[in-house]
Every structure is written in C-alpha cells, then in structure tokens.
Amino acid sequence: MKLGFLTACLPDRSLPEIAVWAVAQGYEALEVAAWPDLGARPFTATHLDVAGFGDREAEQTRELFESHGLTLSSLAFYDNNLHPDPDERAAVNAHVAACIDAAALLGCPTVGTFVGRHPGRSVVENLREAEKVFAPLVDRAGERGVKLIIENCVMEGWHPDGYPGNLAYSPELWEWMFSIGLYLNYDPSHLVWMGIDPVEALRPYVDKIPHAQAKDVQLFPDRRNRYGWPGKTVAREDPWDVGWWRYRVPGLGDVDWRAVVDTLYEGGFDGVLSVEHEDPVWGGTEDKIHTGLQVAHRTLRPLIVA
C-alpha cells in the first residue's frame, strides 16, 4: 500500500510543483485531477489536460513521475455521467473516454468518476439507463487495460432535496456496479454519515477496490435531531450545506483509520490510499491546505507498512 493524495485541492499549482511538494512531505503517489476547465467550480482542477493527449504528453508525464519516484495512481474526473441535459451528459461521457485513453498511454491503472443521477427519475430508472451509458466506457477501459472506478460519494448537492445524486452510496449499489464491470474507489467518510459501518461494508469487497480514498467526516448528532438525515431543507442556501456534518482530513473526524487500513490489508489491498482534502477548517488558503495534507500524512503514515 502507498500513501498519496488527490491533486484537486491545489488547483492553482502545476503538476510539477505539486510533485516536488508531495515528495518533500513523504507522499508516494498522486491521484491526478483531470477535469476540463470548469472555471471556479470547487474541488475540481486540470492538472492533466486529456483533450488531445498524445505520446509526447504521456512521455513528459511519465518522466515527471519517474524523476520524483512517485506513482500515478489514478486520473480523476468526478462528474455526472447521467446528467439530465443530453448535451452535458454526452460531454461528460466523452471526457471519461478521453481520461481512459490518457490513462492507457500513461500506464495508469484506473480512471475515477461518478455514476451520477438524473434527479427527475427513480433510482431503478437511473440504473437501467446507466447500464447503457457505461457499457461502451467499460468496454473501452477493458480494451486499454484500465479499470473504471466509482467513488461512493453521495453528491447530495446534485439533488434538489438533498437525496443521493450519485448512485454508488451503498453496498447494494456496489454489487450492481460490479455486475456491469465497474470497480469501487472506496471512501469511508460518506458511509459514516449515511449510517453505514465503513469497516463492515468494506470487508466483503476489498478485491473489487483497486484504489481507495482517505477522507474523514465529523458528525454533529444534536443538529441531526433538528434536520434529519437529508439535512437542512427550509433554509438551505448552499446545496452542499447539510447542517449536521462536515468533511475533515484524516485524523480530525470520526473514521477509525486503524480499523479501515487493517481491513484493507487483511483483504489483500496493495494499491494507493489517496487523501482527498475537502476540510473546511484546513482550507481556503494554500498554506492551510498544505497543513491539512500534513495532518493527514501524520495520521495515516504510521498505519501503512513501509
């Protein structure tokens, strides 16, 4: 197992700059943000431009990682593959395909994305549609030796009522994903606030997890007593402000990281555990983000066998 982080938390830094900093802090891998240019949209970045990505760009990127002794664990483009607007959906699907092609050129084992959801349709209707949407993407990935991985993030802000906007939030849905050739990018933080034990949920599926993310979550149960599980409704100006929990860097929330890492090892996981930094306390400035990544490293590094 290696320890890395998702580069999206540092959108204003170049990939070479991030690589230098990561090595200096003791990180061993990078999960590289590969969104198209979406302006100021939060938690996205373009550290690898996969549009028109060719042999020359692949060689330069491989040389960057080799020169710093880093592993490129995954290309990250987490967006709604079932977007209700047909043009937007087509653009998202096409960019996933471009990420797959770039990963193949780089020898990168995985590409991460979301299933997504059409919020005006039922879960079952969405699943049937997703089987059609993902069939060519799964085939493309398989032909190129790449695994398409889905993070189990709930994406509640994509639904007008705060319900799941990404249909990958439970083991029941993971099994559906596996049945159509998708893999899991396991992140325990989402399971905790959903009321699912992240260790017991993980245990049966480690062999379907080629990549994992490390994000923590801090719960405020007294506030949940007011809002209920879906969070704020009457006064929810920010679709992502549920009101009773928040993401943290590993070590500052409620996830039992010793149990999570031990269960990954017990199940035979030998991939990359990638810190996904979305902590509002250690965010907002680059210095704070760096500190958050250092806290995560101090938390997780002692748990990973050298």
Short mmCIF file of C-alpha atoms in Angstrom, two decimals:
data_model
loop_
_atom_site.label_atom_id
_atom_site.label_comp_id
_atom_site.label_asym_id
_atom_site.label_seq_id
_atom_site.Cartn_x
_atom_site.Cartn_y
_atom_site.Cartn_z
CA MET A 1 0.00 0.00 0.00
CA LYS A 2 1.19 3.53 -0.81
CA LEU A 3 0.00 6.88 0.52
CA GLY A 4 -0.94 9.62 -1.92
CA PHE A 5 -3.36 12.50 -2.37
CA LEU A 6 -5.78 13.87 -4.93
CA THR A 7 -4.30 16.98 -6.53
CA ALA A 8 -7.65 18.80 -6.91
CA CYS A 9 -7.15 20.54 -3.55
CA LEU A 10 -4.33 22.60 -5.13
CA PRO A 11 -5.96 23.92 -8.32
CA ASP A 12 -3.59 26.86 -8.76
CA ARG A 13 -0.42 24.79 -8.69
CA SER A 14 1.06 22.95 -11.65
CA LEU A 15 1.55 19.20 -11.55
CA PRO A 16 5.38 19.55 -11.42
CA GLU A 17 5.07 21.92 -8.44
CA ILE A 18 2.72 19.52 -6.66
CA ALA A 19 5.06 16.60 -7.32
CA VAL A 20 8.00 18.42 -5.71
CA TRP A 21 5.94 19.32 -2.63
CA ALA A 22 4.44 15.83 -2.30
CA VAL A 23 7.84 14.12 -2.26
CA ALA A 24 9.17 16.60 0.30
CA GLN A 25 6.25 15.71 2.60
CA GLY A 26 6.76 11.96 2.28
CA TYR A 27 3.87 11.19 -0.07
CA GLU A 28 4.42 8.35 -2.53
CA ALA A 29 1.63 8.76 -5.07
CA LEU A 30 -0.67 11.28 -6.73
CA GLU A 31 -4.25 10.89 -7.91
CA VAL A 32 -4.23 13.49 -10.68
CA ALA A 33 -7.15 15.85 -11.30
CA ALA A 34 -8.18 15.72 -14.97
CA TRP A 35 -11.32 17.82 -15.19
CA PRO A 36 -11.83 20.03 -18.22
CA ASP A 37 -11.54 23.76 -17.49
CA LEU A 38 -14.65 24.49 -15.41
CA GLY A 39 -13.63 27.89 -14.09
CA ALA A 40 -14.01 28.40 -10.35
CA ARG A 41 -16.02 25.25 -9.67
CA PRO A 42 -14.92 23.89 -6.26
CA PHE A 43 -12.98 20.65 -5.76
CA THR A 44 -12.01 20.44 -9.43
CA ALA A 45 -8.74 21.13 -11.22
CA THR A 46 -6.98 20.47 -14.50
CA HIS A 47 -3.55 19.10 -13.68
CA LEU A 48 -3.61 16.88 -16.74
CA ASP A 49 -5.32 18.07 -19.91
CA VAL A 50 -6.55 14.86 -21.51
CA ALA A 51 -8.04 16.59 -24.54
CA GLY A 52 -5.62 15.90 -27.38
CA PHE A 53 -3.34 13.96 -25.04
CA GLY A 54 -0.78 12.04 -27.07
CA ASP A 55 2.52 10.18 -26.92
CA ARG A 56 4.60 13.31 -26.30
CA GLU A 57 2.46 14.44 -23.38
CA ALA A 58 2.44 10.93 -21.98
CA GLU A 59 6.22 10.68 -22.14
CA GLN A 60 6.64 14.03 -20.36
CA THR A 61 4.21 13.00 -17.63
CA ARG A 62 5.84 9.60 -17.13
CA GLU A 63 9.25 11.27 -16.87
CA LEU A 64 7.90 13.69 -14.25
CA PHE A 65 6.66 10.85 -12.05
CA GLU A 66 9.73 8.68 -12.58
CA SER A 67 12.13 11.51 -11.78
CA HIS A 68 10.43 12.07 -8.42
CA GLY A 69 9.86 8.40 -7.62
CA LEU A 70 6.09 8.92 -7.50
CA THR A 71 3.26 6.60 -8.51
CA LEU A 72 0.43 7.92 -10.71
CA SER A 73 -2.44 6.12 -9.03
CA SER A 74 -5.47 7.37 -10.97
CA LEU A 75 -6.87 10.06 -13.25
CA ALA A 76 -9.75 11.85 -11.53
CA PHE A 77 -12.81 13.26 -13.28
CA TYR A 78 -15.80 13.05 -10.98
CA ASP A 79 -18.90 14.33 -12.76
CA ASN A 80 -22.48 13.31 -13.55
CA ASN A 81 -22.50 10.64 -16.26
CA LEU A 82 -26.32 10.61 -16.10
CA HIS A 83 -26.78 14.37 -16.33
CA PRO A 84 -30.38 15.27 -17.28
CA ASP A 85 -29.23 17.59 -20.07
CA PRO A 86 -28.35 15.33 -23.05
CA ASP A 87 -25.57 17.60 -24.33
CA GLU A 88 -23.99 17.90 -20.89
CA ARG A 89 -24.24 14.13 -20.40
CA ALA A 90 -22.58 13.48 -23.76
CA ALA A 91 -19.75 15.87 -22.88
CA VAL A 92 -19.16 14.15 -19.53
CA ASN A 93 -19.20 10.68 -21.11
CA ALA A 94 -16.76 11.84 -23.80
CA HIS A 95 -14.38 13.27 -21.24
CA VAL A 96 -14.40 10.00 -19.29
CA ALA A 97 -13.44 8.26 -22.55
CA ALA A 98 -10.59 10.76 -23.04
CA CYS A 99 -9.38 10.06 -19.49
CA ILE A 100 -9.38 6.33 -20.24
CA ASP A 101 -7.28 6.87 -23.37
CA ALA A 102 -4.81 9.10 -21.50
CA ALA A 103 -4.53 6.59 -18.63
CA ALA A 104 -3.72 3.84 -21.12
CA LEU A 105 -0.92 5.92 -22.64
CA LEU A 106 0.46 6.63 -19.18
CA GLY A 107 0.21 3.08 -17.85
CA CYS A 108 -2.10 4.45 -15.14
CA PRO A 109 -4.25 1.62 -13.79
CA THR A 110 -7.50 3.46 -13.03
CA VAL A 111 -9.80 6.32 -14.00
CA GLY A 112 -12.18 7.64 -11.36
CA THR A 113 -15.64 9.10 -11.98
CA PHE A 114 -19.23 9.05 -10.68
CA VAL A 115 -22.27 7.13 -11.86
CA GLY A 116 -24.32 10.27 -11.24
CA ARG A 117 -28.10 10.55 -11.44
CA HIS A 118 -30.98 12.11 -13.32
CA PRO A 119 -32.79 13.72 -10.35
CA GLY A 120 -36.19 13.56 -12.07
CA ARG A 121 -36.14 9.77 -12.36
CA SER A 122 -36.26 6.92 -9.86
CA VAL A 123 -33.19 5.03 -8.74
CA VAL A 124 -34.23 1.95 -10.72
CA GLU A 125 -34.81 4.01 -13.89
CA ASN A 126 -31.38 5.58 -13.46
CA LEU A 127 -29.70 2.20 -13.02
CA ARG A 128 -31.20 0.87 -16.24
CA GLU A 129 -30.03 3.98 -18.07
CA ALA A 130 -26.57 3.76 -16.50
CA GLU A 131 -26.15 0.22 -17.79
CA LYS A 132 -26.47 1.60 -21.32
CA VAL A 133 -24.27 4.65 -20.71
CA PHE A 134 -21.42 2.74 -19.08
CA ALA A 135 -21.33 -0.29 -21.40
CA PRO A 136 -19.13 1.40 -24.06
CA LEU A 137 -16.97 3.08 -21.40
CA VAL A 138 -16.36 -0.20 -19.57
CA ASP A 139 -15.53 -1.89 -22.88
CA ARG A 140 -13.15 0.94 -23.81
CA ALA A 141 -11.41 0.71 -20.45
CA GLY A 142 -11.10 -3.07 -20.64
CA GLU A 143 -9.62 -2.95 -24.14
CA ARG A 144 -6.98 -0.49 -22.89
CA GLY A 145 -6.11 -2.27 -19.64
CA VAL A 146 -7.69 0.39 -17.42
CA LYS A 147 -10.20 -0.05 -14.60
CA LEU A 148 -13.07 2.42 -14.33
CA ILE A 149 -13.59 3.17 -10.64
CA ILE A 150 -16.55 4.87 -8.97
CA GLU A 151 -16.27 6.81 -5.72
CA ASN A 152 -19.11 6.14 -3.28
CA CYS A 153 -19.65 9.87 -2.69
CA VAL A 154 -23.35 10.66 -2.17
CA MET A 155 -23.29 14.00 -4.09
CA GLU A 156 -26.35 15.18 -2.21
CA GLY A 157 -25.95 18.69 -3.64
CA TRP A 158 -26.90 17.40 -7.09
CA HIS A 159 -30.43 16.57 -5.91
CA PRO A 160 -32.91 19.38 -5.18
CA ASP A 161 -33.94 17.76 -1.89
CA GLY A 162 -30.50 16.62 -0.74
CA TYR A 163 -31.03 12.98 -1.64
CA PRO A 164 -28.24 10.93 -3.24
CA GLY A 165 -27.12 12.38 -6.56
CA ASN A 166 -24.56 9.65 -7.26
CA LEU A 167 -25.89 6.10 -7.25
CA ALA A 168 -22.94 4.41 -5.59
CA TYR A 169 -23.62 5.14 -1.92
CA SER A 170 -24.28 1.63 -0.53
CA PRO A 171 -23.00 -1.95 -0.81
CA GLU A 172 -26.24 -2.86 -2.61
CA LEU A 173 -25.32 -0.41 -5.35
CA TRP A 174 -21.68 -1.51 -5.33
CA GLU A 175 -22.80 -5.01 -6.24
CA TRP A 176 -24.83 -3.57 -9.12
CA MET A 177 -21.73 -1.63 -10.25
CA PHE A 178 -19.56 -4.73 -10.15
CA SER A 179 -22.12 -6.60 -12.26
CA ILE A 180 -21.62 -4.14 -15.15
CA GLY A 181 -17.82 -4.08 -14.94
CA LEU A 182 -17.23 -1.05 -12.71
CA TYR A 183 -14.96 -1.00 -9.65
CA LEU A 184 -15.10 0.90 -6.37
CA ASN A 185 -12.94 3.82 -5.28
CA TYR A 186 -13.70 3.29 -1.60
CA ASP A 187 -14.06 6.36 0.65
CA PRO A 188 -15.23 5.66 4.22
CA SER A 189 -16.31 9.23 5.04
CA HIS A 190 -19.56 9.04 3.06
CA LEU A 191 -20.58 5.78 4.67
CA VAL A 192 -20.29 7.18 8.19
CA TRP A 193 -22.88 9.94 7.76
CA MET A 194 -25.11 7.59 5.75
CA GLY A 195 -25.29 5.35 8.84
CA ILE A 196 -23.30 2.50 7.26
CA ASP A 197 -20.40 0.93 9.17
CA PRO A 198 -17.42 1.69 6.90
CA VAL A 199 -15.38 -1.29 8.09
CA GLU A 200 -18.11 -3.93 7.85
CA ALA A 201 -19.19 -2.53 4.47
CA LEU A 202 -15.60 -2.70 3.23
CA ARG A 203 -14.74 -6.21 4.38
CA PRO A 204 -16.52 -8.32 1.67
CA TYR A 205 -15.46 -6.15 -1.28
CA VAL A 206 -11.74 -5.46 -0.96
CA ASP A 207 -10.99 -7.48 -4.10
CA LYS A 208 -13.17 -5.04 -6.07
CA ILE A 209 -11.29 -1.98 -4.80
CA PRO A 210 -8.19 -1.17 -6.86
CA HIS A 211 -7.91 2.33 -5.36
CA ALA A 212 -9.11 3.94 -2.12
CA GLN A 213 -9.54 7.48 -0.86
CA ALA A 214 -8.89 8.81 2.62
CA LYS A 215 -11.32 11.48 3.75
CA ASP A 216 -12.71 11.91 7.24
CA VAL A 217 -16.08 13.22 8.44
CA GLN A 218 -17.14 14.97 11.63
CA LEU A 219 -20.72 14.42 12.80
CA PHE A 220 -22.90 16.69 14.96
CA PRO A 221 -25.76 14.38 16.06
CA ASP A 222 -27.53 17.11 18.04
CA ARG A 223 -28.03 19.04 14.79
CA ARG A 224 -29.23 15.90 13.02
CA ASN A 225 -32.03 15.75 15.59
CA ARG A 226 -33.31 19.01 14.08
CA TYR A 227 -32.80 18.36 10.36
CA GLY A 228 -32.96 14.60 9.95
CA TRP A 229 -30.69 12.58 7.71
CA PRO A 230 -31.12 14.60 4.45
CA GLY A 231 -30.11 17.81 6.25
CA LYS A 232 -31.41 21.35 6.01
CA THR A 233 -34.47 21.94 3.85
CA VAL A 234 -36.23 25.23 4.68
CA ALA A 235 -33.08 27.36 4.84
CA ARG A 236 -30.53 25.59 2.62
CA GLU A 237 -28.99 28.36 0.55
CA ASP A 238 -25.93 26.24 -0.22
CA PRO A 239 -26.94 22.84 -1.68
CA TRP A 240 -23.89 21.27 -0.02
CA ASP A 241 -24.61 22.62 3.48
CA VAL A 242 -26.45 19.75 5.13
CA GLY A 243 -26.06 21.35 8.54
CA TRP A 244 -25.10 18.37 10.69
CA TRP A 245 -21.78 17.03 9.39
CA ARG A 246 -18.66 18.23 7.58
CA TYR A 247 -15.67 16.64 5.89
CA ARG A 248 -12.29 16.65 7.66
CA VAL A 249 -8.80 15.45 6.84
CA PRO A 250 -7.97 12.01 8.26
CA GLY A 251 -7.42 12.14 11.99
CA LEU A 252 -9.79 15.03 12.71
CA GLY A 253 -13.10 13.23 12.25
CA ASP A 254 -14.96 10.10 13.28
CA VAL A 255 -13.46 7.44 10.97
CA ASP A 256 -11.48 4.66 12.67
CA TRP A 257 -8.48 4.71 10.35
CA ARG A 258 -6.64 1.93 12.15
CA ALA A 259 -9.58 -0.41 11.50
CA VAL A 260 -10.01 0.77 7.89
CA VAL A 261 -6.35 0.30 6.95
CA ASP A 262 -6.15 -3.03 8.77
CA THR A 263 -9.23 -4.30 6.91
CA LEU A 264 -7.73 -3.21 3.57
CA TYR A 265 -4.55 -5.12 4.38
CA GLU A 266 -6.45 -8.18 5.59
CA GLY A 267 -8.38 -8.24 2.31
CA GLY A 268 -5.21 -8.10 0.22
CA PHE A 269 -5.35 -4.45 -0.90
CA ASP A 270 -1.99 -3.31 -2.26
CA GLY A 271 -3.00 -0.16 -4.12
CA VAL A 272 -2.86 3.53 -3.22
CA LEU A 273 -4.71 5.17 -0.34
CA SER A 274 -5.24 8.70 -1.63
CA VAL A 275 -6.07 11.62 0.68
CA GLU A 276 -9.00 13.68 -0.63
CA HIS A 277 -8.73 17.06 1.09
CA GLU A 278 -12.10 18.81 1.42
CA ASP A 279 -11.69 20.01 5.01
CA PRO A 280 -13.26 23.49 5.51
CA VAL A 281 -11.14 24.15 8.62
CA TRP A 282 -7.87 23.45 6.80
CA GLY A 283 -8.97 25.00 3.51
CA GLY A 284 -9.31 28.40 1.92
CA THR A 285 -5.61 29.17 1.57
CA GLU A 286 -2.75 27.17 0.15
CA ASP A 287 -0.89 27.22 3.46
CA LYS A 288 -3.90 25.75 5.27
CA ILE A 289 -4.36 23.09 2.58
CA HIS A 290 -0.71 22.12 2.96
CA THR A 291 -1.20 21.85 6.72
CA GLY A 292 -4.25 19.66 6.21
CA LEU A 293 -2.30 17.32 3.96
CA GLN A 294 0.47 17.17 6.56
CA VAL A 295 -2.06 16.27 9.28
CA ALA A 296 -3.43 13.51 7.03
CA HIS A 297 0.09 12.20 6.40
CA ARG A 298 0.91 12.14 10.12
CA THR A 299 -2.32 10.24 10.77
CA LEU A 300 -2.04 7.62 8.07
CA ARG A 301 1.67 7.04 7.50
CA PRO A 302 2.20 5.14 10.80
CA LEU A 303 -0.58 2.72 9.80
CA ILE A 304 0.93 1.79 6.43
CA VAL A 305 3.59 -0.90 6.29
CA ALA A 306 6.83 0.57 4.92
#
